[in-house]
C-alpha cells in the first residue's frame, strides 16, 4: 500500500466513522437511558436522505436540503416517540425489537409508496464536487472532506453539551440510573424526548451526508443500523465517548478490511473486532452503567 | 402536617408488600421507620419519592397529593432522597453528582448551594474531580446526602445511610444528621443502629409485614424492651 493510498483510505475510514458516530450517538443514549432498543433508527437516516433529495429536487438548493434533512428526521422521531415508542419503554427488549422492526417495515413501505423504487440521487454543488490535493499527488474529494469537517464539528458540539452542560449531566445521570436521576428532580421523559429528537436529527444528517455518495433508496437504513449497533455495543451502551471512539475504530477497520481482504472476510472484520473487544471488556470500552 | 400518609398499599406485581400504612411527620420533625429486613421500609420510601406507584391510599406532602406524581415533580416539591445503596452516578464526577441535583428555591433564607454543601462535607471538596465510583463507602454516603441537600428539600428521607460503613464513619454521619436536625430540616431516617436513632429522632414507627405495629417517642421506645425484642431483635 502506497503512502497516498494509506492516507486516502485512512481519511475514508475516519469519514465513515464520523458518519457512524452521528448514527450511533442517538442510538446509544436512547438505549442507555431508557433501556430502549430502537431498530427504527436506521429509518430516520433514510428519512433524512429522502428529505434531502426531495428538497433538492424541489428547490434546487443543496444548502436547503442539508438543513431540511435533520429537521424532517427530528420531526419524524418526535412523532414516532410520542405516538408509539414511548409506550414500550417499560416493556422487555423483545417487544421493543418487534415494534421497531414493524416500524421499519411500515416506514419502508410508506417511502416506497411516496417515492417509488427507483433510487433518488442528490447532486453536489460545484464547490463541493471537485477534489483537493491534501498532499501532492493525492487528490481527495472535497465533499468527503466537508463531511469530515461537519461531522467533527457536530461531534465536538455534542461532546461539549453532554460533558460540560447541566443538560448533559442529566442525560448521563439518566443513562447511569434513570430512577435515581428522576428522584433528584430530572424530568427524564422530557430530557428523553429532546434526546430522541436530537438523535433522530443526527441520523437524518448522516443520511443526507451519505446521499450524494450512496444512492437514496428504500431499505438504505438497515445496513447502517447494523453497523451503528456494533458501534454502540463496542463503545459501551449509553456512552457518547465510547460511541465516538468505537465509531472511528469501526469506520477505519471496515474500510481497510474491505481494501485489504477478500470481500467476504472484509465484511466480517468489524464483527470479529467486536467479538475480540467484548471478550476482554464485556460491557464495551466505556460502560455507562456501573 | 408536612407529610401525611394514609392507608398506603403497594407491592411488586402480584406480591403485596404494604397493607394500609399510616404515618405523619410535622415540620422540622425527625422520625424513624424501624423494622426487620424485608418488612417494607424501602418500599415505603419508594412510594414517597414516586418511584413506586401505590395501589391504594394517599400521600399528602405539604398539603398536596403526591401519590400519583412522577419522581421529578416530587423532588421539585421538596422531598429529598438518600436512597438505599447510595446510587451515586458512577459516570459523573463528584462535582457533577452535586450540580446535577441543584434546585433553586426562591423562598429559602439560607439555601443549600454547591459551596455550602462542600463546607458541610469538606471531605468532598478534596475529591471534586473524582468519578463517583472512585470514592470510599463513607465518601459515597456523604455525596449521596450532599446531592439530596442540593435539591433544597423540606423533608429528607435517608434509607440505610450508615449501612456497611466503619464505626468511625458512621459516627460522622450521625453528627451530620444531628446538625441537619438543628437547622430545622425534617427527616425520615431508616437505620439499624437503634442507640443512635434514639438520640437523634423525635418519634419512631415500627413497621412489620407492611403495617405500622408500634409508634411512639424515643423515651417510650427506650423503655419498651418488649417492643424492641418483638419487632427489632434478631
Ligand atoms: N423490586 C422488587 N421486586 C419484587 N419484590 C421486591 C422488590 N423490592 C423489594 N421486594 C420485596 O418486598 C418486600 C419488602 O422489601 P423492602 O421494602 O425492601 O424491605 P426493607 O427495606 O424493610 O428491608 C420484601 O419481601 C422484598 O423481597
Ligand atoms: Mg430497605
Coordinates of C-alpha atoms and ligand atoms in Angstrom, one line a residue:
Chain A
X1 CA 0.0 0.0 0.0
X2 CA 1.4 3.3 -1.1
X3 CA 1.5 6.2 1.4
X4 CA -1.0 8.2 -0.6
X5 CA -3.4 5.3 -0.7
X6 CA -2.9 4.8 3.1
X7 CA -3.8 8.4 3.7
X8 CA -6.7 8.3 1.4
X9 CA -8.1 5.1 3.0
X10 CA -7.5 6.4 6.5
X11 CA -9.4 9.5 5.6
X12 CA -12.2 7.4 4.1
X13 CA -12.3 5.3 7.3
X14 CA -12.4 8.3 9.6
X15 CA -15.1 10.0 7.5
X16 CA -17.1 6.8 7.5
X17 CA -16.5 6.6 11.3
X18 CA -17.8 10.1 11.7
X19 CA -21.0 9.2 9.9
X20 CA -21.3 6.1 12.0
X21 CA -20.9 8.3 15.1
X22 CA -23.8 10.5 14.0
X23 CA -25.8 7.4 13.6
X24 CA -24.8 5.8 16.9
X25 CA -25.0 8.8 19.2
X26 CA -28.8 8.8 19.4
X27 CA -28.9 5.0 19.4
X28 CA -26.6 4.6 22.4
X29 CA -28.1 7.3 24.5
X30 CA -31.7 6.1 23.9
X31 CA -30.6 2.6 24.7
X32 CA -28.6 3.7 27.7
X33 CA -31.1 6.0 29.3
X34 CA -34.4 4.3 28.6
X35 CA -33.1 0.8 28.1
X36 CA -34.9 1.0 24.7
X37 CA -33.7 -0.7 21.6
X38 CA -34.7 1.4 18.6
X39 CA -34.2 -0.6 15.4
X40 CA -36.1 2.1 13.5
X41 CA -33.2 4.4 14.0
X42 CA -32.0 3.4 10.5
X43 CA -35.3 4.6 9.1
X44 CA -34.6 8.1 10.4
X45 CA -31.4 8.0 8.4
X46 CA -33.4 7.1 5.4
X47 CA -35.9 9.8 6.1
X48 CA -33.1 12.3 6.2
X49 CA -31.7 11.2 2.9
X50 CA -35.1 11.2 1.2
X51 CA -36.0 14.6 2.7
X52 CA -32.7 16.0 1.5
X53 CA -33.0 14.5 -2.0
X54 CA -36.7 15.7 -2.3
X55 CA -35.8 19.2 -1.1
X56 CA -33.0 19.5 -3.6
X57 CA -35.3 18.2 -6.4
X58 CA -38.0 20.8 -5.4
X59 CA -35.8 23.8 -4.8
X60 CA -32.5 23.1 -6.5
X61 CA -30.7 24.1 -3.3
X62 CA -28.2 21.8 -1.7
X63 CA -27.9 24.0 1.4
X64 CA -31.7 23.8 2.0
X65 CA -31.5 20.0 1.6
X66 CA -28.8 19.8 4.2
X67 CA -31.0 21.8 6.6
X68 CA -34.2 20.1 5.8
X69 CA -32.9 16.6 6.4
X70 CA -32.2 16.7 10.1
X71 CA -35.4 18.7 10.7
X72 CA -37.5 16.2 8.9
X73 CA -35.9 13.3 10.8
X74 CA -36.2 15.1 14.1
X75 CA -39.9 15.7 13.5
X76 CA -40.4 12.1 12.4
X77 CA -38.6 11.0 15.5
X78 CA -40.7 13.1 17.8
X79 CA -43.9 11.8 16.3
X80 CA -42.7 8.3 16.4
X81 CA -41.5 8.6 20.0
X82 CA -44.6 10.3 21.4
X83 CA -47.2 8.4 19.5
X84 CA -45.8 4.9 19.6
X85 CA -42.3 4.1 21.1
X86 CA -42.9 5.8 24.4
X87 CA -45.4 3.1 25.3
X88 CA -42.7 0.5 25.0
X89 CA -40.1 1.8 27.4
X90 CA -41.2 -0.4 30.3
X91 CA -41.6 -3.5 28.1
X92 CA -39.0 -6.1 27.5
X93 CA -36.5 -6.0 24.7
X94 CA -38.3 -8.5 22.5
X95 CA -41.4 -6.3 22.4
X96 CA -39.2 -3.3 21.6
X97 CA -37.4 -5.2 18.8
X98 CA -40.8 -6.3 17.4
X99 CA -42.4 -2.9 17.4
X100 CA -39.4 -1.1 16.0
X101 CA -38.9 -3.8 13.4
X102 CA -42.6 -3.3 12.4
X103 CA -41.9 0.4 12.2
X104 CA -39.0 -0.2 9.8
X105 CA -41.3 -2.2 7.5
X106 CA -44.1 0.4 7.7
X107 CA -41.7 3.3 7.0
X108 CA -40.0 1.4 4.1
X109 CA -43.4 0.7 2.6
X110 CA -44.6 4.3 3.1
X111 CA -41.4 5.6 1.4
X112 CA -41.9 3.1 -1.5
X113 CA -45.4 4.5 -2.0
X114 CA -44.3 8.1 -1.8
X115 CA -41.1 7.9 -3.9
X116 CA -41.2 4.6 -5.8
X117 CA -38.4 2.0 -6.1
X118 CA -36.1 4.0 -8.3
X119 CA -33.3 5.3 -6.3
X120 CA -33.1 9.1 -6.0
X121 CA -29.9 11.0 -6.4
X122 CA -28.5 14.0 -4.8
X123 CA -26.1 16.2 -6.8
X124 CA -23.3 18.1 -5.3
X125 CA -22.9 21.8 -5.9
X126 CA -19.8 22.6 -7.9
X127 CA -18.0 24.0 -4.9
X128 CA -18.1 20.6 -3.3
X129 CA -17.9 18.4 -6.3
X130 CA -14.2 18.7 -7.0
X131 CA -11.0 17.4 -5.4
X132 CA -8.5 18.9 -3.1
X133 CA -4.8 17.9 -3.0
X134 CA -4.2 17.0 0.6
X135 CA -0.6 16.0 -0.2
X136 CA 0.9 16.5 -3.6
X137 CA -0.3 13.8 -6.0
X138 CA -3.1 12.6 -3.7
X139 CA -6.4 14.3 -4.7
X140 CA -9.3 13.8 -2.2
X141 CA -13.0 14.5 -2.9
X142 CA -13.9 17.9 -1.4
X143 CA -17.3 16.7 -0.3
X144 CA -15.8 13.9 1.8
X145 CA -13.6 16.5 3.5
X146 CA -16.7 18.6 4.1
X147 CA -18.4 15.6 5.7
X148 CA -15.4 15.2 7.9
X149 CA -15.4 18.8 9.0
X150 CA -19.2 19.0 9.6
X151 CA -19.1 15.6 11.4
X152 CA -16.3 16.6 13.7
X153 CA -18.0 19.9 14.4
X154 CA -21.2 18.2 15.3
X155 CA -19.4 15.5 17.3
X156 CA -17.5 18.2 19.2
X157 CA -20.7 20.2 20.0
X158 CA -22.4 17.1 21.1
X159 CA -19.5 16.2 23.3
X160 CA -19.5 19.7 24.9
X161 CA -23.2 19.5 25.5
X162 CA -23.0 16.1 27.0
X163 CA -19.8 16.6 29.0
X164 CA -20.0 20.2 30.0
X165 CA -23.6 21.3 30.5
X166 CA -26.3 20.6 33.1
X167 CA -28.5 19.1 30.4
X168 CA -25.5 16.7 29.6
X169 CA -25.2 15.8 33.3
X170 CA -28.9 14.9 33.3
X171 CA -28.5 12.8 30.2
X172 CA -25.5 11.0 31.7
X173 CA -27.1 10.6 35.1
X174 CA -30.2 9.2 33.4
X175 CA -28.0 6.8 31.4
X176 CA -26.4 5.6 34.6
X177 CA -29.5 5.3 36.8
X178 CA -32.8 6.6 35.4
X179 CA -34.9 6.2 38.5
X180 CA -32.5 7.9 40.9
X181 CA -31.9 10.7 38.3
X182 CA -35.7 11.3 38.3
X183 CA -35.8 11.2 42.1
X184 CA -33.1 14.0 42.1
X185 CA -35.5 16.2 40.1
X186 CA -34.6 15.4 36.5
X187 CA -37.6 15.4 34.2
X188 CA -36.5 12.2 32.4
X189 CA -39.4 11.9 29.9
X190 CA -38.7 15.5 28.7
X191 CA -35.0 15.0 28.6
X192 CA -35.6 11.8 26.7
X193 CA -37.9 13.3 24.1
X194 CA -35.3 16.0 23.4
X195 CA -32.6 13.4 23.3
X196 CA -34.6 11.2 20.9
X197 CA -35.3 14.2 18.6
X198 CA -31.6 15.1 18.7
X199 CA -30.6 11.6 17.9
X200 CA -33.1 11.5 15.1
X201 CA -31.7 14.8 13.7
X202 CA -28.2 13.4 13.7
X203 CA -29.3 10.3 11.9
X204 CA -31.1 12.4 9.4
X205 CA -27.9 14.5 8.9
X206 CA -25.9 11.3 8.4
X207 CA -28.4 10.2 5.9
X208 CA -28.3 13.4 3.8
X209 CA -24.5 13.4 4.0
X210 CA -24.4 9.9 2.7
X211 CA -26.9 10.6 0.0
X212 CA -24.5 12.1 -2.7
X213 CA -22.1 9.2 -2.1
X214 CA -24.6 6.3 -1.9
X215 CA -27.9 6.1 -3.6
X216 CA -31.1 7.2 -1.9
X217 CA -33.4 4.2 -1.8
X218 CA -35.8 2.3 0.3
X219 CA -34.0 0.0 2.8
X220 CA -30.8 2.1 2.9
X221 CA -31.1 2.4 6.7
X222 CA -30.8 -1.2 7.6
X223 CA -27.1 -1.9 6.7
X224 CA -26.0 1.3 8.5
X225 CA -28.2 0.4 11.5
X226 CA -26.3 -2.9 12.0
X227 CA -23.0 -1.0 12.0
X228 CA -24.4 1.5 14.4
X229 CA -25.5 -1.3 16.7
X230 CA -22.0 -2.7 16.6
X231 CA -20.6 0.7 17.4
X232 CA -23.0 1.0 20.4
X233 CA -22.0 -2.3 21.8
X234 CA -18.2 -1.8 21.3
X235 CA -18.3 1.7 22.8
X236 CA -20.4 0.7 25.8
X237 CA -24.1 1.2 25.8
X238 CA -25.1 4.7 26.9
X239 CA -21.6 6.2 26.5
X240 CA -21.2 9.1 24.0
X241 CA -17.4 9.0 24.3
X242 CA -17.5 5.2 23.7
X243 CA -19.6 5.7 20.6
X244 CA -17.1 8.2 19.2
X245 CA -14.1 6.0 19.8
X246 CA -15.9 2.9 18.6
X247 CA -17.3 4.6 15.5
X248 CA -13.8 5.7 14.4
X249 CA -12.5 2.3 15.1
X250 CA -15.3 0.5 13.2
X251 CA -15.0 3.0 10.3
X252 CA -11.3 2.6 9.9
X253 CA -11.3 -1.2 10.4
X254 CA -14.2 -1.7 8.0
X255 CA -12.6 0.5 5.3
X256 CA -9.2 -1.2 5.5
X257 CA -10.6 -4.7 5.8
X258 CA -12.5 -4.2 2.6
X259 CA -9.4 -2.9 0.8
X260 CA -7.0 -5.5 2.1
X261 CA -9.1 -8.7 2.5
X262 CA -11.4 -10.7 0.3
X263 CA -15.0 -9.2 0.2
X264 CA -16.4 -12.0 2.4
X265 CA -13.6 -11.6 5.1
X266 CA -13.7 -7.8 4.8
X267 CA -17.3 -7.7 5.7
X268 CA -16.7 -9.8 8.8
X269 CA -13.8 -7.8 10.1
X270 CA -15.9 -5.5 12.3
X271 CA -17.8 -8.4 13.9
X272 CA -14.6 -10.1 14.7
X273 CA -13.3 -6.9 16.2
X274 CA -16.4 -6.6 18.3
X275 CA -16.1 -10.2 19.5
X276 CA -12.5 -9.6 20.4
X277 CA -13.2 -6.5 22.3
X278 CA -16.2 -7.9 24.1
X279 CA -14.1 -10.9 25.2
X280 CA -11.9 -8.5 27.2
X281 CA -14.4 -5.8 28.0
X282 CA -17.9 -7.5 28.2
X283 CA -19.6 -4.1 28.7
X284 CA -17.7 -2.4 25.9
X285 CA -15.0 0.2 26.1
X286 CA -16.6 2.9 28.2
X287 CA -19.6 1.4 30.0
X288 CA -22.1 4.0 31.4
X289 CA -23.7 1.6 33.8
X290 CA -21.6 0.9 37.0
Chain B
X1 CA -48.5 18.4 58.7
X2 CA -45.5 18.2 56.4
X3 CA -46.2 14.6 55.4
X4 CA -49.4 12.7 55.9
X5 CA -49.6 9.1 54.7
X6 CA -53.0 7.4 54.9
X7 CA -53.8 3.7 54.2
X8 CA -50.8 3.2 51.9
X9 CA -50.8 0.0 50.0
X10 CA -48.2 -1.1 47.5
X11 CA -46.4 -4.0 46.1
X12 CA -44.5 -5.5 43.2
X13 CA -46.8 -7.1 40.6
X14 CA -48.8 -9.8 42.3
X15 CA -46.9 -9.6 45.6
X16 CA -48.3 -7.1 48.0
X17 CA -45.9 -5.5 50.5
X18 CA -47.6 -2.6 52.2
X19 CA -51.0 -3.2 53.8
X20 CA -52.5 0.2 54.8
X21 CA -49.7 2.2 56.3
X22 CA -50.4 5.4 58.2
X23 CA -47.8 7.9 59.3
X24 CA -47.4 11.7 59.8
X25 CA -44.5 14.0 60.1
X26 CA -44.6 17.6 61.3
X27 CA -42.2 20.4 60.0
X28 CA -38.8 20.0 61.4
X29 CA -39.5 16.7 63.0
X30 CA -37.2 13.7 62.8
X31 CA -38.9 10.3 62.6
X32 CA -37.6 6.8 62.1
X33 CA -39.0 3.8 60.3
X34 CA -37.9 0.7 62.1
X35 CA -38.3 -2.9 61.4
X36 CA -36.5 -6.0 60.3
X37 CA -35.3 -6.7 56.8
X38 CA -37.9 -7.2 54.1
X39 CA -40.8 -5.6 56.2
X40 CA -41.4 -2.8 53.6
X41 CA -39.4 0.2 54.8
X42 CA -37.7 0.8 51.4
X43 CA -40.9 0.1 49.6
X44 CA -42.5 2.9 51.7
X45 CA -39.6 5.2 50.7
X46 CA -40.1 4.3 47.0
X47 CA -43.8 5.3 47.3
X48 CA -42.9 8.6 49.0
X49 CA -40.4 9.5 46.3
X50 CA -42.6 8.5 43.4
X51 CA -40.5 5.5 42.2
X52 CA -43.3 3.1 43.0
X53 CA -47.0 3.8 42.5
X54 CA -49.2 2.9 45.4
X55 CA -52.1 0.7 44.7
X56 CA -54.3 2.4 47.4
X57 CA -54.1 5.2 49.9
X58 CA -53.0 8.8 49.9
X59 CA -49.7 10.6 50.4
X60 CA -50.1 14.3 51.2
X61 CA -46.9 16.4 51.2
X62 CA -47.2 20.0 52.2
X63 CA -51.0 19.5 51.8
X64 CA -50.9 18.3 48.2
X65 CA -51.4 14.8 46.9
X66 CA -48.2 13.3 45.6
X67 CA -49.1 9.6 45.3
X68 CA -49.7 9.9 41.6
X69 CA -46.9 12.4 40.9
X70 CA -43.8 11.5 38.9
X71 CA -40.5 11.5 40.9
X72 CA -39.1 14.7 39.5
X73 CA -42.2 16.6 40.4
X74 CA -41.9 15.3 44.0
X75 CA -38.3 16.2 44.1
X76 CA -39.1 19.8 43.0
X77 CA -41.8 19.8 45.6
X78 CA -39.2 19.4 48.3
X79 CA -38.7 15.8 49.1
X80 CA -35.0 14.8 49.1
X81 CA -33.9 11.2 48.8
X82 CA -30.8 9.4 50.0
X83 CA -31.5 6.0 48.5
X84 CA -30.7 2.7 49.9
X85 CA -27.4 1.6 48.4
X86 CA -26.4 5.2 47.8
X87 CA -26.7 5.0 44.0
X88 CA -24.0 7.6 43.2
X89 CA -23.8 8.2 39.4
X90 CA -20.7 6.3 38.7
X91 CA -20.1 8.1 35.3
X92 CA -20.3 11.6 36.8
X93 CA -17.6 13.3 38.9
X94 CA -18.3 14.3 42.5
X95 CA -18.8 17.9 41.3
X96 CA -21.3 16.7 38.7
X97 CA -23.1 14.4 41.1
X98 CA -23.8 17.5 43.2
X99 CA -24.5 20.0 40.4
X100 CA -26.9 17.8 38.5
X101 CA -29.3 17.8 41.5
X102 CA -29.3 21.6 42.2
X103 CA -32.7 23.0 42.6
X104 CA -33.0 26.7 43.5
X105 CA -36.0 27.9 45.5
X106 CA -36.8 31.5 46.0
X107 CA -38.2 31.1 49.4
X108 CA -35.0 30.0 51.2
X109 CA -33.2 32.3 53.6
X110 CA -30.1 30.2 53.6
X111 CA -30.3 27.8 50.6
X112 CA -28.0 24.9 50.0
X113 CA -25.6 25.7 47.3
X114 CA -22.6 23.8 45.9
X115 CA -20.3 25.8 48.2
X116 CA -22.4 25.3 51.2
X117 CA -22.6 21.5 50.7
X118 CA -18.8 21.4 50.4
X119 CA -18.5 23.4 53.6
X120 CA -20.8 20.9 55.2
X121 CA -18.8 17.9 53.8
X122 CA -15.2 19.2 53.5
X123 CA -14.1 15.7 52.5
X124 CA -16.0 16.0 49.2
X125 CA -14.1 19.3 48.3
X126 CA -10.9 17.2 48.1
X127 CA -12.5 14.8 45.7
X128 CA -14.4 17.0 43.3
X129 CA -12.7 15.7 40.1
X130 CA -13.0 12.1 41.1
X131 CA -15.5 9.8 39.5
X132 CA -18.4 8.6 41.8
X133 CA -17.1 5.1 41.6
X134 CA -13.6 6.0 43.0
X135 CA -14.9 7.1 46.4
X136 CA -14.8 5.1 49.6
X137 CA -18.1 4.0 51.1
X138 CA -18.2 6.9 53.6
X139 CA -17.4 9.4 50.9
X140 CA -20.2 8.0 48.7
X141 CA -22.6 8.3 51.5
X142 CA -21.6 11.9 52.2
X143 CA -22.1 12.6 48.4
X144 CA -25.5 10.9 48.5
X145 CA -26.5 13.2 51.3
X146 CA -24.9 16.2 49.8
X147 CA -26.7 15.5 46.5
X148 CA -30.0 15.3 48.2
X149 CA -29.3 18.6 50.0
X150 CA -28.6 20.3 46.7
X151 CA -32.3 19.9 45.9
X152 CA -33.0 22.1 48.9
X153 CA -35.5 19.6 50.5
X154 CA -38.1 20.3 53.2
X155 CA -38.1 16.6 54.0
X156 CA -35.0 14.4 53.7
X157 CA -35.5 10.7 53.5
X158 CA -32.5 8.6 54.4
X159 CA -32.7 4.9 53.7
X160 CA -29.9 2.9 55.5
X161 CA -27.5 5.8 55.3
X162 CA -24.9 4.2 57.6
X163 CA -25.1 0.7 56.2
X164 CA -21.8 -1.0 55.6
X165 CA -19.7 1.8 57.0
X166 CA -16.9 1.6 59.6
X167 CA -18.0 2.7 63.1
X168 CA -16.0 5.9 63.0
X169 CA -17.5 7.0 59.7
X170 CA -21.0 6.1 61.0
X171 CA -20.4 8.4 63.9
X172 CA -19.5 11.2 61.5
X173 CA -22.7 10.7 59.5
X174 CA -24.8 10.7 62.7
X175 CA -23.2 14.0 63.7
X176 CA -24.1 15.5 60.3
X177 CA -27.7 14.3 60.7
X178 CA -27.7 16.0 64.2
X179 CA -26.5 19.2 62.5
X180 CA -29.2 19.0 59.9
X181 CA -31.8 18.5 62.6
X182 CA -30.5 21.5 64.4
X183 CA -31.0 23.5 61.2
X184 CA -34.7 22.5 61.3
X185 CA -34.7 20.0 58.5
X186 CA -37.4 17.3 58.8
X187 CA -36.1 13.8 58.2
X188 CA -37.3 10.2 57.9
X189 CA -34.4 8.0 58.9
X190 CA -34.2 4.3 58.3
X191 CA -31.3 2.5 60.0
X192 CA -30.3 -0.4 62.1
X193 CA -28.4 1.5 64.8
X194 CA -31.1 1.9 67.5
X195 CA -28.9 3.8 70.0
X196 CA -28.0 6.5 67.5
X197 CA -31.7 6.7 66.4
X198 CA -33.0 7.1 69.9
X199 CA -30.7 10.1 70.4
X200 CA -31.5 11.7 67.0
X201 CA -35.1 11.1 66.4
X202 CA -38.3 12.6 68.0
X203 CA -40.6 9.7 67.1
X204 CA -40.5 6.2 65.8
X205 CA -42.6 4.0 63.7
X206 CA -42.1 0.2 63.7
X207 CA -43.2 -1.5 60.5
X208 CA -43.9 -5.2 60.3
X209 CA -45.2 -7.0 57.3
X210 CA -46.3 -3.8 55.7
X211 CA -48.2 -2.3 58.7
X212 CA -47.3 0.0 61.5
X213 CA -47.3 -2.1 64.6
X214 CA -45.8 0.3 67.1
X215 CA -45.5 4.1 67.3
X216 CA -44.1 6.4 70.0
X217 CA -41.4 8.8 71.0
X218 CA -37.8 8.0 71.9
X219 CA -38.5 7.7 75.7
X220 CA -41.3 5.3 75.1
X221 CA -39.3 3.1 72.7
X222 CA -36.3 3.2 75.0
X223 CA -38.5 2.0 77.9
X224 CA -40.4 -0.6 75.9
X225 CA -38.0 -3.6 75.8
X226 CA -40.8 -5.9 74.8
X227 CA -41.5 -4.0 71.7
X228 CA -37.7 -3.8 70.9
X229 CA -37.4 -7.6 71.3
X230 CA -40.6 -8.4 69.4
X231 CA -40.0 -6.1 66.4
X232 CA -36.4 -5.3 66.2
X233 CA -34.5 -8.2 67.9
X234 CA -32.6 -10.6 65.7
Ligands
LIG1 N1 -38.1 -4.7 43.2 C1 -38.7 -5.7 43.9 N2 -39.4 -6.6 43.3 C2 -40.1 -7.6 44.0 N3 -40.1 -7.6 45.3 C3 -39.4 -6.7 46.0 C4 -38.7 -5.7 45.3 N4 -38.1 -4.9 46.3 C5 -38.5 -5.4 47.5 N5 -39.2 -6.5 47.3 C6 -39.8 -7.3 48.4 O1 -40.7 -6.5 49.1 C7 -40.5 -6.8 50.5 C8 -40.2 -5.5 51.3 O2 -38.9 -5.1 50.8 P1 -38.3 -3.7 51.3 O3 -39.3 -2.7 51.3 O4 -37.1 -3.5 50.5 O5 -37.9 -4.1 52.8 P2 -37.0 -3.3 53.9 O6 -36.5 -2.1 53.3 O7 -37.9 -3.1 55.0 O8 -35.9 -4.2 54.2 C9 -39.5 -7.9 50.6 O9 -40.2 -9.1 50.8 C10 -38.8 -7.8 49.3 O10 -38.3 -9.1 49.0
LIG2 MG1 -34.6 -1.5 52.8

